[in-house]
Structure formats: structure tokens, C-alpha cells
């Protein structure tokens, strides 16, 4: 997922050598596809703006077993797990891409898609931070999930939620999540939404420390 940042870096040097002339890499299309990938990884109730139409609503009961709404966020990879740690890292990288290369993203009409990709992650990360010192960091059971290959729309594997709190702490997860929300707050600096991101980030940081 860090590849997005690299792609944006490459966009900076769009002087594609035509020397041997056989192949012109279209980094703009690659960037577009990279951001589409995040839509394909979306969990939960999909919005009408969803562009990857073969994906449907999924995991709409995540968190219900513990009375919490943990729907949304991103699936991890080729599985149906939701892991807070890599999700937070991913949101950080997306936000960093916008902070560093917002102009380039805008020039290729990808800025809104990038902001949506961040937002889809931050909405989930803030939901998972249900109160001070309590943060859900995972939904799903790795063993059973990895033992079968089901699309998330049809999955029958347990959706076990895992939480960190004062008796089961996890400073790494809390700090990574706080960092993601802080980075997203910079990306959203012109939108009042950044205040909500900062609030969760600051409380998450206090917990991590
Ligand atoms: C932390 O979470 C665990 C697992 O759900 C739970 O058993 C424990 O009581 C919780 N601790 C606090 C302080 O809520």
C-alpha cells in the first residue's frame, strides 16, 4: 500500500524517456488504479459513490457481539480480516501522500479519491476508539479466515473483535492509530473534520503514553 506514495513520487518526474520508444508508462493510470484498489478493499455498507461495483456490502454485523458498531474500514489483503495496525499505517501513508503531493494528485484528478480513501479509514479508526483507553484493533479470526477462501460478502467465518484497554494495553497500536489520525488531520486541515480527527488522535496518544 505504500506503493501509492512511490507512484506519486514518480508522477513528479513525468519526463518518460521515449528513447528506445517501445513503452510509455502511464503513471496517471497506475495512480488511478492504486486508489481504486482501496475501494475494492472496503468493508461495511458501501456508498453510492462506490466505483468498484463488483464489491457489495459486507460484514455489517462487525462488533455487534460486543455491542459496538465496528462496521466499515478496510480488509487487510487477500483475506477478510480487519487489522487496525496495518490499516492505521495505510491511512498514514495515504495522508502523507496528500500532504506531500496534493497538487500532483489534484492535477491528475485523483485528490478527491485520495481524500475519500483516507476518510474511509479514519471513520473506522475513530469508531473503533469507542472511548478513552479503549480501542478495537482487530475483527476476524485469522486461522479460520485463512483456511478458506470466501468473498467478504459471503463469509461464514467468526468475526471476533479484539480490544486493547487498561488491563490489556497496546501502546504500539494506540500510537499508530493516533499517528494515522494526526496525519489525516493535516490532510484535512481545511475541513472542520480535522478537529474530530485531532481530538481522537490526542486522546489516543495519551493512552499510548
Ligand atoms: C479489557 O478487555 C478485556 C477483553 O474484552 C476484558 O476482559 C477486560 O475486562 C477489559 N478491561 C477493562 C478495564 O475494561
PDB file of C-alpha atoms and ligand atoms in Angstrom:
ATOM      1  CA  UNK A   1       0.000   0.000   0.000  1.00  0.00           C
ATOM      2  CA  UNK A   2       2.998   2.236   0.479  1.00  0.00           C
ATOM      3  CA  UNK A   3       3.312   1.999  -3.265  1.00  0.00           C
ATOM      4  CA  UNK A   4       0.902   4.912  -3.622  1.00  0.00           C
ATOM      5  CA  UNK A   5       3.491   7.278  -2.245  1.00  0.00           C
ATOM      6  CA  UNK A   6       6.068   5.934  -4.660  1.00  0.00           C
ATOM      7  CA  UNK A   7       3.691   6.374  -7.560  1.00  0.00           C
ATOM      8  CA  UNK A   8       3.030   9.938  -6.607  1.00  0.00           C
ATOM      9  CA  UNK A   9       6.790  10.481  -6.390  1.00  0.00           C
ATOM     10  CA  UNK A  10       7.119   9.104  -9.886  1.00  0.00           C
ATOM     11  CA  UNK A  11       4.464  11.490 -11.126  1.00  0.00           C
ATOM     12  CA  UNK A  12       6.813  14.304 -10.217  1.00  0.00           C
ATOM     13  CA  UNK A  13       9.168  13.164 -12.917  1.00  0.00           C
ATOM     14  CA  UNK A  14       6.768  12.504 -15.734  1.00  0.00           C
ATOM     15  CA  UNK A  15       9.507  13.020 -18.277  1.00  0.00           C
ATOM     16  CA  UNK A  16       9.229   9.497 -19.581  1.00  0.00           C
ATOM     17  CA  UNK A  17      12.208   8.634 -21.755  1.00  0.00           C
ATOM     18  CA  UNK A  18      10.971   7.776 -25.185  1.00  0.00           C
ATOM     19  CA  UNK A  19      14.468   6.827 -26.333  1.00  0.00           C
ATOM     20  CA  UNK A  20      14.075   3.224 -27.296  1.00  0.00           C
ATOM     21  CA  UNK A  21      10.460   4.197 -27.819  1.00  0.00           C
ATOM     22  CA  UNK A  22       8.653   0.933 -27.268  1.00  0.00           C
ATOM     23  CA  UNK A  23       6.878   1.561 -23.983  1.00  0.00           C
ATOM     24  CA  UNK A  24       5.334   4.598 -22.342  1.00  0.00           C
ATOM     25  CA  UNK A  25       4.381   4.037 -18.746  1.00  0.00           C
ATOM     26  CA  UNK A  26       1.130   5.749 -17.809  1.00  0.00           C
ATOM     27  CA  UNK A  27       1.720   6.621 -14.183  1.00  0.00           C
ATOM     28  CA  UNK A  28      -1.546   8.541 -14.042  1.00  0.00           C
ATOM     29  CA  UNK A  29      -3.464   5.376 -14.804  1.00  0.00           C
ATOM     30  CA  UNK A  30      -1.382   3.464 -12.286  1.00  0.00           C
ATOM     31  CA  UNK A  31      -2.241   6.055  -9.648  1.00  0.00           C
ATOM     32  CA  UNK A  32      -5.936   5.820 -10.535  1.00  0.00           C
ATOM     33  CA  UNK A  33      -5.835   2.026 -10.225  1.00  0.00           C
ATOM     34  CA  UNK A  34      -3.978   2.233  -6.904  1.00  0.00           C
ATOM     35  CA  UNK A  35      -6.751   4.330  -5.419  1.00  0.00           C
ATOM     36  CA  UNK A  36      -9.432   2.082  -6.934  1.00  0.00           C
ATOM     37  CA  UNK A  37      -7.776  -0.780  -5.082  1.00  0.00           C
ATOM     38  CA  UNK A  38      -8.767   0.834  -1.781  1.00  0.00           C
ATOM     39  CA  UNK A  39     -12.405   0.847  -2.860  1.00  0.00           C
ATOM     40  CA  UNK A  40     -12.160  -2.879  -3.580  1.00  0.00           C
ATOM     41  CA  UNK A  41     -10.872  -3.395  -0.034  1.00  0.00           C
ATOM     42  CA  UNK A  42     -13.759  -1.542   1.590  1.00  0.00           C
ATOM     43  CA  UNK A  43     -15.702  -3.336   4.275  1.00  0.00           C
ATOM     44  CA  UNK A  44     -19.182  -2.407   5.503  1.00  0.00           C
ATOM     45  CA  UNK A  45     -22.033  -0.563   3.862  1.00  0.00           C
ATOM     46  CA  UNK A  46     -20.796   0.775   0.558  1.00  0.00           C
ATOM     47  CA  UNK A  47     -21.725   4.297  -0.545  1.00  0.00           C
ATOM     48  CA  UNK A  48     -23.499   5.145  -3.795  1.00  0.00           C
ATOM     49  CA  UNK A  49     -20.260   6.744  -4.980  1.00  0.00           C
ATOM     50  CA  UNK A  50     -18.573   3.328  -4.918  1.00  0.00           C
ATOM     51  CA  UNK A  51     -16.747   2.833  -8.227  1.00  0.00           C
ATOM     52  CA  UNK A  52     -15.760  -0.820  -7.811  1.00  0.00           C
ATOM     53  CA  UNK A  53     -19.199  -2.231  -8.473  1.00  0.00           C
ATOM     54  CA  UNK A  54     -18.434  -5.927  -8.145  1.00  0.00           C
ATOM     55  CA  UNK A  55     -17.956  -5.320  -4.419  1.00  0.00           C
ATOM     56  CA  UNK A  56     -21.098  -5.379  -2.238  1.00  0.00           C
ATOM     57  CA  UNK A  57     -21.973  -4.603   1.375  1.00  0.00           C
ATOM     58  CA  UNK A  58     -20.226  -6.955   3.773  1.00  0.00           C
ATOM     59  CA  UNK A  59     -19.507  -7.578   7.454  1.00  0.00           C
ATOM     60  CA  UNK A  60     -22.485  -5.493   8.505  1.00  0.00           C
ATOM     61  CA  UNK A  61     -22.565  -7.128  11.964  1.00  0.00           C
ATOM     62  CA  UNK A  62     -18.944  -6.500  12.890  1.00  0.00           C
ATOM     63  CA  UNK A  63     -18.782  -5.599  16.574  1.00  0.00           C
ATOM     64  CA  UNK A  64     -22.408  -6.477  17.312  1.00  0.00           C
ATOM     65  CA  UNK A  65     -21.329  -9.401  19.514  1.00  0.00           C
ATOM     66  CA  UNK A  66     -19.856  -6.846  21.937  1.00  0.00           C
ATOM     67  CA  UNK A  67     -22.484  -4.162  21.415  1.00  0.00           C
ATOM     68  CA  UNK A  68     -20.236  -1.924  19.341  1.00  0.00           C
ATOM     69  CA  UNK A  69     -20.519  -0.810  15.716  1.00  0.00           C
ATOM     70  CA  UNK A  70     -17.290  -1.920  14.062  1.00  0.00           C
ATOM     71  CA  UNK A  71     -18.580  -1.926  10.501  1.00  0.00           C
ATOM     72  CA  UNK A  72     -16.530  -0.239   7.822  1.00  0.00           C
ATOM     73  CA  UNK A  73     -12.806   0.135   7.369  1.00  0.00           C
ATOM     74  CA  UNK A  74     -10.628  -1.910   5.072  1.00  0.00           C
ATOM     75  CA  UNK A  75      -9.963  -5.587   4.693  1.00  0.00           C
ATOM     76  CA  UNK A  76      -6.331  -6.329   5.169  1.00  0.00           C
ATOM     77  CA  UNK A  77      -5.207  -8.041   1.990  1.00  0.00           C
ATOM     78  CA  UNK A  78      -6.458 -11.112   0.153  1.00  0.00           C
ATOM     79  CA  UNK A  79      -8.323 -12.078   3.308  1.00  0.00           C
ATOM     80  CA  UNK A  80     -11.322 -10.738   5.174  1.00  0.00           C
ATOM     81  CA  UNK A  81      -9.539  -9.701   8.330  1.00  0.00           C
ATOM     82  CA  UNK A  82      -9.642  -6.169   9.625  1.00  0.00           C
ATOM     83  CA  UNK A  83      -6.367  -5.350  11.370  1.00  0.00           C
ATOM     84  CA  UNK A  84      -6.111  -1.939  12.975  1.00  0.00           C
ATOM     85  CA  UNK A  85      -2.339  -1.736  12.869  1.00  0.00           C
ATOM     86  CA  UNK A  86      -1.719  -2.006   9.106  1.00  0.00           C
ATOM     87  CA  UNK A  87      -4.925  -0.057   8.476  1.00  0.00           C
ATOM     88  CA  UNK A  88      -3.566   2.814  10.554  1.00  0.00           C
ATOM     89  CA  UNK A  89      -0.228   2.637   8.753  1.00  0.00           C
ATOM     90  CA  UNK A  90      -2.039   2.706   5.409  1.00  0.00           C
ATOM     91  CA  UNK A  91      -4.093   5.738   6.381  1.00  0.00           C
ATOM     92  CA  UNK A  92      -0.886   7.461   7.476  1.00  0.00           C
ATOM     93  CA  UNK A  93       0.745   6.785   4.109  1.00  0.00           C
ATOM     94  CA  UNK A  94      -2.318   7.986   2.199  1.00  0.00           C
ATOM     95  CA  UNK A  95      -2.466  11.151   4.298  1.00  0.00           C
ATOM     96  CA  UNK A  96       1.260  11.724   3.847  1.00  0.00           C
ATOM     97  CA  UNK A  97       0.792  11.356   0.088  1.00  0.00           C
ATOM     98  CA  UNK A  98      -1.851  14.080   0.139  1.00  0.00           C
ATOM     99  CA  UNK A  99       0.252  16.357   2.340  1.00  0.00           C
ATOM    100  CA  UNK A 100       3.346  15.966   0.165  1.00  0.00           C
ATOM    101  CA  UNK A 101       1.771  15.657  -3.274  1.00  0.00           C
ATOM    102  CA  UNK A 102      -1.682  17.216  -3.031  1.00  0.00           C
ATOM    103  CA  UNK A 103      -1.034  19.424  -6.059  1.00  0.00           C
ATOM    104  CA  UNK A 104       0.043  16.492  -8.210  1.00  0.00           C
ATOM    105  CA  UNK A 105      -2.968  14.460  -7.093  1.00  0.00           C
ATOM    106  CA  UNK A 106      -5.216  17.385  -7.969  1.00  0.00           C
ATOM    107  CA  UNK A 107      -3.581  17.772 -11.383  1.00  0.00           C
ATOM    108  CA  UNK A 108      -4.447  14.158 -12.195  1.00  0.00           C
ATOM    109  CA  UNK A 109      -7.999  14.440 -10.745  1.00  0.00           C
ATOM    110  CA  UNK A 110      -7.128  11.950  -8.006  1.00  0.00           C
ATOM    111  CA  UNK A 111      -7.196  14.214  -4.971  1.00  0.00           C
ATOM    112  CA  UNK A 112     -10.864  13.590  -4.116  1.00  0.00           C
ATOM    113  CA  UNK A 113     -10.347   9.848  -4.448  1.00  0.00           C
ATOM    114  CA  UNK A 114      -7.311  10.021  -2.171  1.00  0.00           C
ATOM    115  CA  UNK A 115      -9.236  12.058   0.418  1.00  0.00           C
ATOM    116  CA  UNK A 116     -12.094   9.548   0.266  1.00  0.00           C
ATOM    117  CA  UNK A 117      -9.625   6.722   0.776  1.00  0.00           C
ATOM    118  CA  UNK A 118      -8.283   8.432   3.903  1.00  0.00           C
ATOM    119  CA  UNK A 119     -11.779   9.219   5.152  1.00  0.00           C
ATOM    120  CA  UNK A 120     -12.961   5.629   4.769  1.00  0.00           C
ATOM    121  CA  UNK A 121     -10.121   4.568   7.051  1.00  0.00           C
ATOM    122  CA  UNK A 122     -10.403   7.369   9.607  1.00  0.00           C
ATOM    123  CA  UNK A 123     -14.142   6.861  10.042  1.00  0.00           C
ATOM    124  CA  UNK A 124     -13.431   3.293  11.055  1.00  0.00           C
ATOM    125  CA  UNK A 125     -10.419   4.070  13.267  1.00  0.00           C
ATOM    126  CA  UNK A 126     -12.447   6.650  15.205  1.00  0.00           C
ATOM    127  CA  UNK A 127     -15.377   4.237  15.555  1.00  0.00           C
ATOM    128  CA  UNK A 128     -13.000   1.603  16.915  1.00  0.00           C
ATOM    129  CA  UNK A 129     -11.806   4.116  19.526  1.00  0.00           C
ATOM    130  CA  UNK A 130     -15.050   3.786  21.455  1.00  0.00           C
ATOM    131  CA  UNK A 131     -13.872   5.760  24.479  1.00  0.00           C
ATOM    132  CA  UNK A 132     -10.718   6.863  26.267  1.00  0.00           C
ATOM    133  CA  UNK A 133      -8.304   3.963  26.701  1.00  0.00           C
ATOM    134  CA  UNK A 134     -10.444   1.505  24.723  1.00  0.00           C
ATOM    135  CA  UNK A 135      -9.599   0.776  21.089  1.00  0.00           C
ATOM    136  CA  UNK A 136     -10.691  -2.156  18.953  1.00  0.00           C
ATOM    137  CA  UNK A 137      -7.713  -3.348  16.969  1.00  0.00           C
ATOM    138  CA  UNK A 138      -8.943  -6.366  15.047  1.00  0.00           C
ATOM    139  CA  UNK A 139     -12.084  -8.016  13.732  1.00  0.00           C
ATOM    140  CA  UNK A 140     -11.981 -11.577  12.496  1.00  0.00           C
ATOM    141  CA  UNK A 141     -10.281 -14.814  13.334  1.00  0.00           C
ATOM    142  CA  UNK A 142      -7.024 -15.245  11.428  1.00  0.00           C
ATOM    143  CA  UNK A 143      -6.923 -19.047  11.498  1.00  0.00           C
ATOM    144  CA  UNK A 144     -10.397 -19.763  10.182  1.00  0.00           C
ATOM    145  CA  UNK A 145     -10.265 -16.800   7.818  1.00  0.00           C
ATOM    146  CA  UNK A 146      -7.054 -18.011   6.240  1.00  0.00           C
ATOM    147  CA  UNK A 147      -8.301 -21.580   5.986  1.00  0.00           C
ATOM    148  CA  UNK A 148     -10.987 -20.791   3.449  1.00  0.00           C
ATOM    149  CA  UNK A 149     -11.316 -18.519   0.514  1.00  0.00           C
ATOM    150  CA  UNK A 150     -14.617 -16.685   0.631  1.00  0.00           C
ATOM    151  CA  UNK A 151     -15.576 -13.286  -0.611  1.00  0.00           C
ATOM    152  CA  UNK A 152     -16.413 -10.971   2.282  1.00  0.00           C
ATOM    153  CA  UNK A 153     -19.989 -10.654   1.002  1.00  0.00           C
ATOM    154  CA  UNK A 154     -20.490 -14.405   1.646  1.00  0.00           C
ATOM    155  CA  UNK A 155     -18.135 -15.137   4.529  1.00  0.00           C
ATOM    156  CA  UNK A 156     -19.187 -17.514   7.283  1.00  0.00           C
ATOM    157  CA  UNK A 157     -16.066 -17.304   9.472  1.00  0.00           C
ATOM    158  CA  UNK A 158     -16.150 -15.815  13.012  1.00  0.00           C
ATOM    159  CA  UNK A 159     -15.909 -12.042  13.245  1.00  0.00           C
ATOM    160  CA  UNK A 160     -14.244 -11.978  16.646  1.00  0.00           C
ATOM    161  CA  UNK A 161     -13.458  -8.445  17.864  1.00  0.00           C
ATOM    162  CA  UNK A 162     -10.227  -7.792  19.792  1.00  0.00           C
ATOM    163  CA  UNK A 163      -9.758  -4.799  22.026  1.00  0.00           C
ATOM    164  CA  UNK A 164      -6.982  -3.021  23.890  1.00  0.00           C
ATOM    165  CA  UNK A 165      -7.808  -1.272  27.140  1.00  0.00           C
ATOM    166  CA  UNK A 166      -6.271  -0.573  30.551  1.00  0.00           C
ATOM    167  CA  UNK A 167      -5.875  -4.228  31.530  1.00  0.00           C
ATOM    168  CA  UNK A 168      -4.901  -5.413  28.023  1.00  0.00           C
ATOM    169  CA  UNK A 169      -2.824  -2.485  26.807  1.00  0.00           C
ATOM    170  CA  UNK A 170      -1.181  -1.989  23.414  1.00  0.00           C
ATOM    171  CA  UNK A 171       0.793   1.218  23.140  1.00  0.00           C
ATOM    172  CA  UNK A 172       2.021   0.345  19.649  1.00  0.00           C
ATOM    173  CA  UNK A 173      -1.498   0.029  18.251  1.00  0.00           C
ATOM    174  CA  UNK A 174      -2.757   3.092  20.125  1.00  0.00           C
ATOM    175  CA  UNK A 175       0.181   5.214  18.951  1.00  0.00           C
ATOM    176  CA  UNK A 176      -0.012   4.001  15.346  1.00  0.00           C
ATOM    177  CA  UNK A 177      -3.722   4.812  15.272  1.00  0.00           C
ATOM    178  CA  UNK A 178      -3.142   8.213  16.853  1.00  0.00           C
ATOM    179  CA  UNK A 179      -0.437   8.903  14.254  1.00  0.00           C
ATOM    180  CA  UNK A 180      -2.803   7.998  11.414  1.00  0.00           C
ATOM    181  CA  UNK A 181      -5.476  10.345  12.742  1.00  0.00           C
ATOM    182  CA  UNK A 182      -2.920  13.132  13.227  1.00  0.00           C
ATOM    183  CA  UNK A 183      -1.625  12.725   9.672  1.00  0.00           C
ATOM    184  CA  UNK A 184      -5.193  12.686   8.364  1.00  0.00           C
ATOM    185  CA  UNK A 185      -5.898  15.880  10.339  1.00  0.00           C
ATOM    186  CA  UNK A 186      -3.119  17.587   8.359  1.00  0.00           C
ATOM    187  CA  UNK A 187      -4.536  16.297   5.064  1.00  0.00           C
ATOM    188  CA  UNK A 188      -7.985  17.592   6.113  1.00  0.00           C
ATOM    189  CA  UNK A 189      -6.637  20.851   7.575  1.00  0.00           C
ATOM    190  CA  UNK A 190      -9.074  22.993   5.556  1.00  0.00           C
ATOM    191  CA  UNK A 191     -12.087  20.968   6.679  1.00  0.00           C
ATOM    192  CA  UNK A 192     -13.648  21.150  10.181  1.00  0.00           C
ATOM    193  CA  UNK A 193     -13.425  17.350  10.150  1.00  0.00           C
ATOM    194  CA  UNK A 194      -9.775  17.762  11.191  1.00  0.00           C
ATOM    195  CA  UNK A 195     -10.893  18.805  14.697  1.00  0.00           C
ATOM    196  CA  UNK A 196     -12.585  15.465  15.277  1.00  0.00           C
ATOM    197  CA  UNK A 197      -9.507  13.665  13.966  1.00  0.00           C
ATOM    198  CA  UNK A 198      -7.234  15.670  16.261  1.00  0.00           C
ATOM    199  CA  UNK A 199      -9.424  15.011  19.283  1.00  0.00           C
ATOM    200  CA  UNK A 200      -9.243  11.225  18.789  1.00  0.00           C
ATOM    201  CA  UNK A 201      -5.561  11.452  17.974  1.00  0.00           C
ATOM    202  CA  UNK A 202      -4.713  13.371  21.132  1.00  0.00           C
ATOM    203  CA  UNK A 203      -6.726  11.048  23.367  1.00  0.00           C
ATOM    204  CA  UNK A 204      -5.182   8.037  21.642  1.00  0.00           C
ATOM    205  CA  UNK A 205      -1.712   9.467  22.207  1.00  0.00           C
ATOM    206  CA  UNK A 206      -2.425   9.956  25.921  1.00  0.00           C
ATOM    207  CA  UNK A 207      -3.483   6.340  26.155  1.00  0.00           C
ATOM    208  CA  UNK A 208      -0.393   5.137  24.264  1.00  0.00           C
ATOM    209  CA  UNK A 209       1.901   7.045  26.624  1.00  0.00           C
TER     210      UNK A 209
HETATM  211  C1  LIG B   1     -10.290  -5.185  28.676  1.00  0.00           C
HETATM  212  O1  LIG B   1     -10.786  -6.077  27.706  1.00  0.00           O
HETATM  213  C2  LIG B   1     -10.833  -7.423  28.137  1.00  0.00           C
HETATM  214  C3  LIG B   1     -11.250  -8.242  26.950  1.00  0.00           C
HETATM  215  O2  LIG B   1     -12.520  -7.858  26.496  1.00  0.00           O
HETATM  216  C4  LIG B   1     -11.764  -7.539  29.321  1.00  0.00           C
HETATM  217  O3  LIG B   1     -11.776  -8.872  29.774  1.00  0.00           O
HETATM  218  C5  LIG B   1     -11.320  -6.596  30.416  1.00  0.00           C
HETATM  219  O4  LIG B   1     -12.251  -6.615  31.462  1.00  0.00           O
HETATM  220  C6  LIG B   1     -11.183  -5.194  29.881  1.00  0.00           C
HETATM  221  N1  LIG B   1     -10.638  -4.302  30.891  1.00  0.00           N
HETATM  222  C7  LIG B   1     -11.231  -3.170  31.230  1.00  0.00           C
HETATM  223  C8  LIG B   1     -10.517  -2.313  32.222  1.00  0.00           C
HETATM  224  O5  LIG B   1     -12.314  -2.813  30.772  1.00  0.00           O
END
